[in-house]
XYZ file of C-alpha atoms in Angstrom:
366
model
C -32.369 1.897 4.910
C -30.775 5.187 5.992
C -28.701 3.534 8.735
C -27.060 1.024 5.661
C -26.808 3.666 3.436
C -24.473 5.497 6.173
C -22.573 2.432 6.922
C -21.740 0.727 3.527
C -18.725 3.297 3.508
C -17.060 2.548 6.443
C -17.359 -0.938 6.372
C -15.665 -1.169 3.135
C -13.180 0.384 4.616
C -12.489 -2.029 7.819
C -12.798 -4.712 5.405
C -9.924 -3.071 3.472
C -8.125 -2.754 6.340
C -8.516 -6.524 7.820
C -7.868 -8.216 4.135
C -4.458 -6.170 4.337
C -3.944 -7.545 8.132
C -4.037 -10.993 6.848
C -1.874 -10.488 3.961
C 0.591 -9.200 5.992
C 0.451 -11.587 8.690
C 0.190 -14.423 6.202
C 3.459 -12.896 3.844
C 4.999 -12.442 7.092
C 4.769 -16.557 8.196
C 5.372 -17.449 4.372
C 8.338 -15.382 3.804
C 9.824 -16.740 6.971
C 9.346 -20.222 5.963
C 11.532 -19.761 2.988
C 9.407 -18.641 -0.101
C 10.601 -17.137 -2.442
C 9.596 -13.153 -2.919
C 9.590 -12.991 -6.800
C 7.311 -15.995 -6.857
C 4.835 -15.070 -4.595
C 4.426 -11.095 -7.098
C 4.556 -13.283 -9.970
C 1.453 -15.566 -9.109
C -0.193 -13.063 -6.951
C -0.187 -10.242 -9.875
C -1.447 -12.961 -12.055
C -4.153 -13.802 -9.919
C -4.899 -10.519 -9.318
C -5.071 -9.755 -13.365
C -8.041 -13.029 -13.463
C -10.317 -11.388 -11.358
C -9.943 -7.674 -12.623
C -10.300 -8.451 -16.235
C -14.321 -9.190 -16.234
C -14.553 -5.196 -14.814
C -12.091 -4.225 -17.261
C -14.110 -6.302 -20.076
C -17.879 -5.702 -19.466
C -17.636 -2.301 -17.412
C -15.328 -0.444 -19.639
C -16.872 -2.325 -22.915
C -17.954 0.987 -24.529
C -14.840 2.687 -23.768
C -12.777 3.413 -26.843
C -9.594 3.755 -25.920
C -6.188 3.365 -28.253
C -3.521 1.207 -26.417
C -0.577 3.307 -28.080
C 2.897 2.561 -27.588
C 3.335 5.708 -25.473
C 0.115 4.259 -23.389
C 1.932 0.630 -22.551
C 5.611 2.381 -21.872
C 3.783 4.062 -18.935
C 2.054 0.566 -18.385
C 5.828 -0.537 -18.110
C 7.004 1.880 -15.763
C 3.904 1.795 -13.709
C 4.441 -1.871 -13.365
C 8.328 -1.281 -12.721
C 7.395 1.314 -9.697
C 4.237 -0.329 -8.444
C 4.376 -3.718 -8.756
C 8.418 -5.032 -9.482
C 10.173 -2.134 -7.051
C 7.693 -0.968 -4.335
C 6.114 -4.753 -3.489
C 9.523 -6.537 -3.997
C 11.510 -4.002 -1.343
C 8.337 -4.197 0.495
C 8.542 -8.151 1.332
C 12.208 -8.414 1.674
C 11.328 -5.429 4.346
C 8.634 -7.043 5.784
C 11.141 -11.216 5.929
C 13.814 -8.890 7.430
C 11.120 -7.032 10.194
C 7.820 -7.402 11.108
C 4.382 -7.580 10.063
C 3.926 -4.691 12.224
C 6.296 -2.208 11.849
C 6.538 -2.454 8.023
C 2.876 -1.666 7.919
C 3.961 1.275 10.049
C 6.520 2.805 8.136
C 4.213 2.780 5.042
C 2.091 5.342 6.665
C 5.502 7.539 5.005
C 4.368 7.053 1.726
C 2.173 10.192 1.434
C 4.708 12.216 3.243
C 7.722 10.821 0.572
C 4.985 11.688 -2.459
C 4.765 15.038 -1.041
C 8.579 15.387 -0.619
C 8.818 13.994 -4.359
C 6.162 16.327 -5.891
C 6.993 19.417 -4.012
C 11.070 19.062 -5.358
C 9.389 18.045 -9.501
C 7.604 21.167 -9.108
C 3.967 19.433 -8.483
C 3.117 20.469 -5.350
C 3.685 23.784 -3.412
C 3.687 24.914 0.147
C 2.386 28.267 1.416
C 3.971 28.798 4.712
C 1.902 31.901 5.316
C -1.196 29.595 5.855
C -2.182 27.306 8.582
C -2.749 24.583 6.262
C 0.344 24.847 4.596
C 2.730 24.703 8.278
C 0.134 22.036 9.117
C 1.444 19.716 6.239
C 5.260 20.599 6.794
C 5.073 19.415 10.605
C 3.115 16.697 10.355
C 5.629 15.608 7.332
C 8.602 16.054 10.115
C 6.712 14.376 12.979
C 6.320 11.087 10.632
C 9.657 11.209 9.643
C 10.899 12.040 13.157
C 8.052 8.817 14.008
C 9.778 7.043 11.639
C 13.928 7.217 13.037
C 12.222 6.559 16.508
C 10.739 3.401 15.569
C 14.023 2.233 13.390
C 16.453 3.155 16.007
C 15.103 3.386 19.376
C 13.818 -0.031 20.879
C 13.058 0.893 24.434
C 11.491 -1.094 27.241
C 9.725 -4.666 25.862
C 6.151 -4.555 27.268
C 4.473 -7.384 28.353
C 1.048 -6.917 27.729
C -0.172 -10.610 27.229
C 0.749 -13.386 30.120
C 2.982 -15.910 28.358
C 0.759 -18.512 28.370
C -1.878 -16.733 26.655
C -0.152 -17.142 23.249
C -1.796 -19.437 21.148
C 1.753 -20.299 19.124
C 5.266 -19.896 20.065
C 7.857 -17.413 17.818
C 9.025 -19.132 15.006
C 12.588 -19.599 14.867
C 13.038 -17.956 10.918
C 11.305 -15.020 12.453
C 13.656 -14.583 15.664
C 16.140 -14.665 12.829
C 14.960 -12.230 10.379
C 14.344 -9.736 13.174
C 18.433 -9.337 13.912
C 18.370 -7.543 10.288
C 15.951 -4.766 10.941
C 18.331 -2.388 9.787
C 18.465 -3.957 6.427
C 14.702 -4.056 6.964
C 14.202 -0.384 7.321
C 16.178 0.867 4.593
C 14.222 -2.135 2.367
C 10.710 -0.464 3.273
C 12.046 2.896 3.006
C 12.834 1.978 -0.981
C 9.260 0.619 -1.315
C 8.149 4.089 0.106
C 9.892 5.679 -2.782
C 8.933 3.464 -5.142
C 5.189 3.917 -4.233
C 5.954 7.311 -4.571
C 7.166 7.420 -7.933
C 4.286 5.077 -8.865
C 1.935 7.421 -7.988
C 3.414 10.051 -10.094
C 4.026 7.501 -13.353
C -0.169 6.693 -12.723
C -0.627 10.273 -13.198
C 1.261 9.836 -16.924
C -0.511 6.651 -17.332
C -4.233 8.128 -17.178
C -3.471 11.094 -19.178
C -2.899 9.078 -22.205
C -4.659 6.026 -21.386
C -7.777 6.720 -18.923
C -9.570 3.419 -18.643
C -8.992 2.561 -14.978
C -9.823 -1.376 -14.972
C -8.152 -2.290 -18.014
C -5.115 0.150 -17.029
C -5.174 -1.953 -13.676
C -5.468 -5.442 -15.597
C -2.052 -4.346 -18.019
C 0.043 -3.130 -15.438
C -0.776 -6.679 -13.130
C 0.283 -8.669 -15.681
C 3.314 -6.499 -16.764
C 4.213 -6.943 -12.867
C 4.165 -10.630 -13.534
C 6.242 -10.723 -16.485
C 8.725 -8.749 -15.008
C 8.890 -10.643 -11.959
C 9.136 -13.660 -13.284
C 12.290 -12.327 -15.694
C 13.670 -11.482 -12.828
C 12.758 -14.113 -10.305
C 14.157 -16.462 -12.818
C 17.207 -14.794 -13.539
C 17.879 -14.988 -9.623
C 16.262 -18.624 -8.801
C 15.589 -20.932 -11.434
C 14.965 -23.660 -8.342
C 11.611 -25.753 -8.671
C 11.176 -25.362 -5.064
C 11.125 -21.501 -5.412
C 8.397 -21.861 -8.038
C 6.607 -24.818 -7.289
C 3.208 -24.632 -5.514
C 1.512 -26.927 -3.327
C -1.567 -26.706 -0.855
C 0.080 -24.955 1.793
C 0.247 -21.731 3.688
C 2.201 -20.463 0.663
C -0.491 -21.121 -2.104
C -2.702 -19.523 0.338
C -1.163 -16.681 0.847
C -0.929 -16.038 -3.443
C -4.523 -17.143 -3.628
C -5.430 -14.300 -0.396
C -3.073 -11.459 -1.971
C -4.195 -12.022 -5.219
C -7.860 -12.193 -4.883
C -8.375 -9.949 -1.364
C -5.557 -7.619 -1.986
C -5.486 -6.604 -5.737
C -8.600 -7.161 -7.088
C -11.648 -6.994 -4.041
C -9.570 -4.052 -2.147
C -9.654 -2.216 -5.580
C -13.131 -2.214 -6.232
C -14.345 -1.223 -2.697
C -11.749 1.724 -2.558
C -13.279 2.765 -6.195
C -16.366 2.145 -5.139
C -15.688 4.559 -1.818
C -13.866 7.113 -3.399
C -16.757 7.816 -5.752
C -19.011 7.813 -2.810
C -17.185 9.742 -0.044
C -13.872 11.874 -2.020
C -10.423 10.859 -2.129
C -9.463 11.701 1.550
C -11.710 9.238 3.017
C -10.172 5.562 2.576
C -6.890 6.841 4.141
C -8.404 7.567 7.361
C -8.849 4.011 8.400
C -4.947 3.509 7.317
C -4.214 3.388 10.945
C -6.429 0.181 11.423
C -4.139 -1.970 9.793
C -1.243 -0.974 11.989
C -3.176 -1.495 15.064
C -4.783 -4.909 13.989
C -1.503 -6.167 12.708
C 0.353 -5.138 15.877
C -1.965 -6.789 18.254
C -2.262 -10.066 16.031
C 1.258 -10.053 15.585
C 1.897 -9.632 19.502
C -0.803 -11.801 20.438
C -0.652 -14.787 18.358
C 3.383 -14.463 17.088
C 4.753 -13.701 20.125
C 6.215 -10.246 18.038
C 7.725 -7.760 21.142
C 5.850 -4.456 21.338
C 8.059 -1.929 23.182
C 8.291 1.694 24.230
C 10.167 3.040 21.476
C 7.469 1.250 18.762
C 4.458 2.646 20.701
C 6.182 5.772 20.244
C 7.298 6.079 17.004
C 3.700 4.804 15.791
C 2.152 7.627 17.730
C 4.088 9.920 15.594
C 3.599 8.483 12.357
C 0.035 8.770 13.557
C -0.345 12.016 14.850
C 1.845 13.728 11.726
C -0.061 11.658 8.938
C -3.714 13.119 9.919
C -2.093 16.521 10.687
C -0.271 16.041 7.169
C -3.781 15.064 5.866
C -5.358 17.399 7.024
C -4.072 20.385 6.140
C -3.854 19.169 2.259
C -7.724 18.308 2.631
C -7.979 22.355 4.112
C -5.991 23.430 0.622
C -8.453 20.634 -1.433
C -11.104 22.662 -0.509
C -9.861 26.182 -0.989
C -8.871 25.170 -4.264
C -12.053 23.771 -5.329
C -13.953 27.188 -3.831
C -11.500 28.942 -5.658
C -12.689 27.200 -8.693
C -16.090 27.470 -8.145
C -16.555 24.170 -7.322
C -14.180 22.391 -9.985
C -12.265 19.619 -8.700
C -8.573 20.946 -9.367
C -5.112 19.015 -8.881
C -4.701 18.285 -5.629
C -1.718 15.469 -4.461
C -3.611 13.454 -2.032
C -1.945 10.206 -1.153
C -3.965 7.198 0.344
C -2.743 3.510 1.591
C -5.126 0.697 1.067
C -3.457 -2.571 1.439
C -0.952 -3.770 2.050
C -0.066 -2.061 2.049
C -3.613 -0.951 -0.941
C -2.622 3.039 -1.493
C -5.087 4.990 -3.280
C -3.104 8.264 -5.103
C -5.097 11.442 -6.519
C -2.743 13.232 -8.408
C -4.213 15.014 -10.860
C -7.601 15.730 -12.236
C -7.433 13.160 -14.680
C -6.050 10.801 -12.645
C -8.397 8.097 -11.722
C -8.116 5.589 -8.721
C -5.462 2.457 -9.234
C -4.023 0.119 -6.874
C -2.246 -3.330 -6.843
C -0.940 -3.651 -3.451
């Protein structure tokens, strides 16, 4: 009983991790085949708002809570940042690169939050502690990670004979990878965006703290505003149509697996283990999608990847772990009180858990 007690946690979190391999491996195969980016938020946020609204309706029943017009303007804007910005650069990114190294350059996202809050006056840096120079070179040596693996290519290694692939490249994804340029700047956008979402959740909770119905609202905002704007750019009924193929299956897995199940279980884990925990198994994702991708896509994996990743790596957990060092002075220093720390945590796909403020509960949609 002890031993499944123990392990409930980190198994949540693996299964996190894989449900946001597939989705990018799946996007990644359905955006090359032509569909359409607007359609697939639309449907997926709308699936996603289905399956969230029975914890929104029966666990949050006694909740009174006013839905003022201040609340749904931040419902907006959290929809605008989250949902509409961040996940639309993110799979024009991810058609124009890889499964892999968009999944990578997420790992920014706390490091660009940081940036963010530290220049709005919401974060600050003591230089005089080891915590604090801990932070400022690990947010350096994932930026530095990050030009390394945009601009340097390096040696192609061959890890897997070529016969061992069970599918040959596609040729839309030989084609989307000439525009990895385009790509990068793309996912760095969705970093910011993320970023800013993070901070508008912060202004969402303080006036509206009712986590699964706040979750439910800003999914279907998403779709609303998607599909204005999907529509404005492709009215086509072969951009919107849906039939049973890998498309439908990849809104269907998004929706389901990536907004509403990877929700719960990083709810359910931050309850149970503190905020810090879920991003620690960020780095799964990267590795399972770059050996998936290699193995079964026939996606190079080269020097200059290996190396950047390593970076991103290496300065993430050192960024981490000097703001979990200042976490806990903060909450000695308050006798135990959980304060306002910024902590920044990915989930999916990609799902990225924020904790920005004492009264800022746990929301994600990617």
């Amino acid at each position: 009983m002890g031993w499944a007690k123990t392990t409930k946690a980190p198994i949540s979190m693996v299964a996190v991790q894989v449900f946001t391999t597939g989705m990018m491996l799946l996007s990644r195969v359905a955006l090359s085949e032509g569909m359409f980016v607007f359609s697939l938020l639309a449907y997926r946020h709308a699936i996603g708002s289905l399956f969230v609204a029975p914890f929104a309706l029966f666990l949050e029943r006694d909740m009174e809570v006013k839905l003022t017009f201040k609340a749904l303007l931040w419902v907006f804007l959290n929809a605008l940042f989250g949902i509409t910005m961040s996940l639309g650069f993110y799979y024009y990114g991810l058609r124009d690169t890889s499964a892999s190294y968009s999944s990578n350059l997420l790992n920014l996202i706390p490091v660009v939050t940081f940036i963010i809050a530290l220049t709005v006056g919401m974060e600050r840096v003591d230089l005089e502690s080891k915590s604090g120079k801990t932070k400022v070179l690990g947010a350096l040596f994932c930026v530095g990670g990050a030009l390394v693996f945009g601009l340097y290519e390096g040696e192609v290694l061959h890890i897997w004979p070529a016969h061992s692939h069970a599918a040959p490249r596609r040729a839309g994804m030989e084609n989307s990878t000439k525009h990895r340029l385009r790509g990068t700047v793309l996912l760095i956008c969705s970093c910011f965006s993320f970023a800013f979402w993070f901070i508008t959740q912060a202004k969402l909770f303080k006036v509206y703290p009712s986590k699964y119905r706040a979750t439910m609202l800003t999914c279907l905002a998403g779709t609303f505003q998607t599909i204005i704007i999907g529509v404005s750019v492709n009215q086509g009924k072969d951009a919107w149509g849906l039939k049973w193929d890998l498309q439908l299956l990849t809104i269907l897995y998004s929706g389901i697996l990536n907004t509403a199940a990877t929700f719960c279980l990083i709810s359910w884990v931050v309850s149970q283990r503190g905020p810090t925990y879920p991003s620690m198994f960020n780095s799964l994702a990267v590795v399972f999608t770059t050996i998936l991708e290699s193995f079964f896509m026939g996606q190079d994996i080269t020097v200059g990847s290996l190396l950047g990743m390593a970076m991103i790596f290496g300065g993430l957990y050192g960024f981490l772990w000097g703001k979990n060092k200042e976490y806990a002075m903060q909450r000695r220093a308050a006798g135990g009180e959980r304060s306002a720390p910024l902590e920044v945590m990915q989930s999916q796909s990609a799902a990225v858990v924020p904790v920005l403020d004492k009264e800022l509960k746990l929301h994600s949609c990617f």
